[in-house]
């Protein structure tokens, strides 16, 4: 039986479970990352500097990839070792659509207001 990585190894430099999701996110390979996620890969895995696939998608200014990862359960609040997260990159890249998407994600995580008005 052919392994997924055998079939798609031309898309990543090093094929192993520790980095393929990161490489696909960074390179914008949306179709391939969906296949990999369907195989049960951890959407919140981290690289050597605690960067997640969502972090790399935001850094690459790829909103479509970020939406795919978020739909699969990506935590947009996770930061790399330098303290940067996807919102940082959305602002750095001056991407208002991505900023709005991430802001809405944060709002959905905070739940209803606990105001006593």
Coordinates of N, CA and C in Angstrom, one line a residue:
X1 N 0.8 -1.2 0.0 CA 0.0 0.0 0.0 C 0.9 1.2 0.0
X2 N 0.6 2.2 -0.9 CA 1.4 3.4 -1.0 C 1.0 4.3 0.2
X3 N 2.0 4.9 0.7 CA 1.8 5.9 1.8 C 1.5 7.3 1.1
X4 N 0.7 8.1 1.8 CA 0.3 9.4 1.3 C 1.6 10.2 1.0
X5 N 2.6 10.1 1.8 CA 3.8 10.9 1.6 C 4.5 10.5 0.3
X6 N 4.4 9.2 0.0 CA 5.1 8.7 -1.2 C 4.4 9.4 -2.5
X7 N 3.1 9.5 -2.4 CA 2.4 10.1 -3.5 C 2.6 11.6 -3.7
X8 N 2.9 12.3 -2.6 CA 3.0 13.7 -2.7 C 4.3 14.3 -2.3
X9 N 5.4 13.5 -2.3 CA 6.6 13.9 -1.7 C 7.3 15.1 -2.5
X10 N 6.8 15.4 -3.7 CA 7.4 16.5 -4.4 C 6.9 17.8 -3.8
X11 N 6.0 17.8 -2.9 CA 5.5 19.1 -2.3 C 6.2 19.4 -1.0
X12 N 6.9 18.6 -0.5 CA 7.6 18.9 0.8 C 9.0 18.4 0.7
X13 N 9.9 19.1 1.4 CA 11.3 18.7 1.4 C 11.6 17.5 2.2
X14 N 11.0 17.4 3.4 CA 11.3 16.3 4.3 C 9.9 15.7 4.7
X15 N 9.7 14.4 4.4 CA 8.4 13.8 4.7 C 8.5 13.0 6.0
X16 N 7.9 13.5 7.0 CA 7.7 12.7 8.2 C 6.6 13.4 9.0
X17 N 6.0 12.7 10.0 CA 4.9 13.2 10.7 C 5.2 14.5 11.5
X18 N 6.4 14.8 11.7 CA 6.8 15.9 12.5 C 6.7 17.2 11.8
X19 N 6.7 17.2 10.5 CA 6.7 18.5 9.8 C 5.9 18.6 8.5
X20 N 5.3 17.6 8.1 CA 4.6 17.7 6.8 C 3.4 18.7 6.9
X21 N 2.6 18.7 8.0 CA 1.5 19.6 8.1 C 2.0 21.1 8.1
X22 N 3.1 21.3 8.8 CA 3.7 22.6 8.8 C 4.2 23.1 7.4
X23 N 4.8 22.2 6.7 CA 5.3 22.5 5.4 C 4.1 22.8 4.4
X24 N 3.1 22.0 4.5 CA 1.9 22.2 3.6 C 1.3 23.5 3.9
X25 N 1.1 23.9 5.2 CA 0.5 25.2 5.6 C 1.4 26.3 5.1
X26 N 2.6 26.2 5.3 CA 3.6 27.3 4.9 C 3.6 27.5 3.4
X27 N 3.4 26.4 2.7 CA 3.5 26.5 1.2 C 2.1 26.7 0.5
X28 N 1.0 26.8 1.4 CA -0.3 27.0 0.8 C -0.9 25.9 0.1
X29 N -0.5 24.7 0.4 CA -1.1 23.5 -0.3 C -2.4 23.1 0.3
X30 N -3.5 23.8 0.0 CA -4.7 23.6 0.7 C -5.4 22.3 0.4
X31 N -5.3 21.8 -0.8 CA -5.9 20.5 -1.1 C -5.2 19.4 -0.3
X32 N -3.9 19.4 -0.4 CA -3.1 18.4 0.3 C -3.2 18.4 1.8
X33 N -3.3 19.6 2.4 CA -3.4 19.7 3.8 C -4.8 19.1 4.3
X34 N -5.8 19.3 3.4 CA -7.1 18.7 3.8 C -7.0 17.2 3.8
X35 N -6.3 16.6 2.8 CA -6.1 15.2 2.8 C -5.4 14.7 4.1
X36 N -4.3 15.4 4.4 CA -3.5 15.1 5.6 C -4.3 15.2 6.9
X37 N -5.1 16.2 7.0 CA -6.0 16.4 8.2 C -7.0 15.3 8.3
X38 N -7.5 14.8 7.1 CA -8.5 13.7 7.1 C -7.8 12.4 7.6
X39 N -6.5 12.3 7.6 CA -5.8 11.2 8.1 C -5.6 11.3 9.6
X40 N -6.0 12.3 10.2 CA -6.0 12.5 11.6 C -4.8 13.2 12.2
X41 N -4.1 14.0 11.3 CA -3.0 14.8 11.8 C -3.4 15.8 12.8
X42 N -2.5 16.1 13.8 CA -2.8 17.1 14.8 C -2.7 18.5 14.2
X43 N -3.8 19.2 14.1 CA -3.9 20.5 13.5 C -3.1 21.6 14.3
X44 N -2.9 21.3 15.6 CA -2.2 22.2 16.5 C -0.7 21.7 16.8
X45 N -0.2 20.9 16.0 CA 1.2 20.4 16.1 C 2.1 21.6 16.1
X46 N 3.3 21.5 16.6 CA 4.2 22.6 16.6 C 5.5 22.2 16.0
X47 N 6.2 23.2 15.5 CA 7.6 23.0 15.0 C 8.6 23.3 16.1
X48 N 9.8 23.5 15.6 CA 10.9 23.7 16.6 C 10.8 24.9 17.4
X49 N 10.1 25.9 16.9 CA 9.9 27.2 17.6 C 8.5 27.4 18.0
X50 N 7.8 26.3 18.2 CA 6.4 26.4 18.7 C 5.4 27.0 17.6
X51 N 5.9 27.1 16.4 CA 5.0 27.6 15.4 C 4.0 26.5 15.0
X52 N 2.7 26.9 14.8 CA 1.7 25.9 14.4 C 1.4 26.1 12.9
X53 N 0.6 25.2 12.3 CA 0.2 25.4 10.9 C -0.6 26.7 10.8
X54 N -1.4 27.0 11.7 CA -2.2 28.3 11.6 C -1.3 29.5 11.7
X55 N -0.3 29.4 12.5 CA 0.7 30.5 12.6 C 1.4 30.7 11.3
X56 N 1.8 29.6 10.6 CA 2.5 29.7 9.4 C 1.6 30.2 8.2
X57 N 0.3 29.8 8.3 CA -0.6 30.2 7.3 C -0.8 31.7 7.4
X58 N -1.0 32.2 8.6 CA -1.1 33.7 8.8 C 0.1 34.4 8.4
X59 N 1.3 33.9 8.7 CA 2.5 34.5 8.4 C 2.7 34.6 6.9
X60 N 2.2 33.6 6.2 CA 2.2 33.5 4.7 C 1.0 34.3 4.1
X61 N 0.2 34.9 4.9 CA -0.9 35.8 4.5 C -1.9 35.0 3.7
X62 N -2.2 33.7 4.1 CA -3.1 32.8 3.4 C -4.3 32.6 4.2
X63 N -5.3 33.4 4.0 CA -6.6 33.3 4.7 C -7.3 32.0 4.4
X64 N -7.3 31.6 3.1 CA -8.0 30.3 2.8 C -7.4 29.2 3.6
X65 N -6.1 29.1 3.7 CA -5.5 28.0 4.5 C -5.9 28.2 6.0
X66 N -5.8 29.4 6.5 CA -6.2 29.6 7.9 C -7.6 29.2 8.2
X67 N -8.5 29.4 7.3 CA -9.9 29.0 7.4 C -10.0 27.5 7.4
X68 N -9.3 26.8 6.6 CA -9.3 25.3 6.6 C -8.8 24.8 7.9
X69 N -7.7 25.3 8.4 CA -7.1 24.9 9.6 C -8.0 25.2 10.8
X70 N -8.7 26.3 10.8 CA -9.6 26.7 11.9 C -10.8 25.7 11.9
X71 N -11.3 25.4 10.7 CA -12.4 24.5 10.6 C -12.0 23.1 11.2
X72 N -10.8 22.8 11.1 CA -10.3 21.5 11.6 C -9.9 21.6 13.1
X73 N -10.1 22.7 13.7 CA -9.9 22.8 15.1 C -8.6 23.6 15.5
X74 N -8.0 24.3 14.6 CA -6.8 25.0 15.0 C -7.0 26.1 16.0
X75 N -6.1 26.2 17.0 CA -6.2 27.2 18.0 C -5.4 28.4 17.6
X76 N -6.1 29.5 17.3 CA -5.5 30.7 16.8 C -4.8 31.5 17.9
X77 N -4.9 31.1 19.1 CA -4.3 31.8 20.2 C -2.9 31.3 20.6
X78 N -2.5 30.3 19.9 CA -1.2 29.7 20.2 C -0.1 30.6 19.6
X79 N 1.0 30.8 20.4 CA 2.1 31.7 20.0 C 3.4 30.9 19.8
X80 N 4.2 31.4 19.0 CA 5.6 30.8 18.8 C 6.4 31.2 20.0
X81 N 7.7 30.8 20.1 CA 8.6 31.1 21.2 C 8.8 32.6 21.3
X82 N 8.6 33.4 20.3 CA 8.8 34.8 20.4 C 7.6 35.6 20.8
X83 N 6.5 34.8 21.0 CA 5.2 35.4 21.5 C 4.3 35.9 20.4
X84 N 4.6 35.6 19.1 CA 3.8 36.0 18.0 C 2.7 34.9 17.7
X85 N 1.5 35.3 17.3 CA 0.5 34.4 17.0 C -0.1 34.8 15.6
X86 N -1.1 34.1 15.1 CA -1.7 34.5 13.8 C -2.2 35.9 13.8
X87 N -2.8 36.4 14.8 CA -3.3 37.8 14.8 C -2.1 38.8 14.6
X88 N -1.0 38.5 15.2 CA 0.2 39.4 15.0 C 0.5 39.4 13.5
X89 N 0.5 38.3 12.8 CA 0.9 38.2 11.4 C -0.2 38.9 10.5
X90 N -1.5 38.7 10.9 CA -2.5 39.4 10.1 C -2.4 40.9 10.1
X91 N -2.0 41.4 11.3 CA -1.7 42.9 11.4 C -0.5 43.3 10.7
X92 N 0.6 42.5 10.9 CA 1.8 42.8 10.2 C 1.7 42.8 8.7
X93 N 0.9 41.8 8.2 CA 0.6 41.8 6.7 C -0.5 42.7 6.3
X94 N -1.0 43.5 7.2 CA -2.1 44.5 6.9 C -3.2 43.8 6.1
X95 N -3.7 42.7 6.7 CA -4.8 42.0 6.0 C -6.1 42.1 6.8
X96 N -6.9 43.1 6.5 CA -8.1 43.4 7.3 C -9.1 42.2 7.3
X97 N -9.2 41.4 6.2 CA -10.1 40.2 6.2 C -9.6 39.2 7.2
X98 N -8.3 39.0 7.2 CA -7.7 38.0 8.2 C -7.9 38.5 9.6
X99 N -7.7 39.8 9.8 CA -7.8 40.3 11.2 C -9.3 40.1 11.6
X100 N -10.2 40.4 10.8 CA -11.6 40.2 11.1 C -12.0 38.8 11.4
X101 N -11.4 37.9 10.5 CA -11.7 36.4 10.7 C -11.1 36.0 12.1
X102 N -9.9 36.4 12.4 CA -9.3 36.0 13.7 C -10.1 36.6 14.9
X103 N -10.5 37.9 14.7 CA -11.2 38.6 15.8 C -12.5 37.9 16.0
X104 N -13.2 37.4 15.0 CA -14.5 36.7 15.1 C -14.2 35.3 15.8
X105 N -13.1 34.7 15.5 CA -12.7 33.4 16.1 C -12.6 33.7 17.6
X106 N -11.9 34.7 18.0 CA -11.7 35.0 19.5 C -13.1 35.3 20.1
X107 N -14.0 36.0 19.4 CA -15.3 36.3 20.0 C -16.1 35.1 20.2
X108 N -16.0 34.1 19.2 CA -16.7 32.9 19.4 C -16.2 32.0 20.5
X109 N -14.9 32.2 20.9 CA -14.3 31.4 22.0 C -14.7 32.0 23.3
X110 N -15.0 33.3 23.4 CA -15.3 34.0 24.7 C -16.7 33.7 25.2
X111 N -17.6 33.2 24.3 CA -18.9 32.9 24.7 C -19.8 34.2 24.9
X112 N -21.0 34.0 25.4 CA -21.9 35.1 25.6 C -21.4 36.0 26.7
X113 N -21.7 37.3 26.6 CA -21.3 38.3 27.6 C -21.9 37.9 28.9
X114 N -21.1 38.2 30.0 CA -21.6 37.9 31.3 C -22.1 39.2 32.0
X115 N -22.4 40.1 31.2 CA -22.9 41.4 31.7 C -24.1 41.3 32.5
X116 N -24.3 42.1 33.6 CA -25.5 42.0 34.5 C -26.4 43.1 34.2
X117 N -26.4 43.7 33.0 CA -27.3 44.8 32.6 C -28.7 44.4 32.6

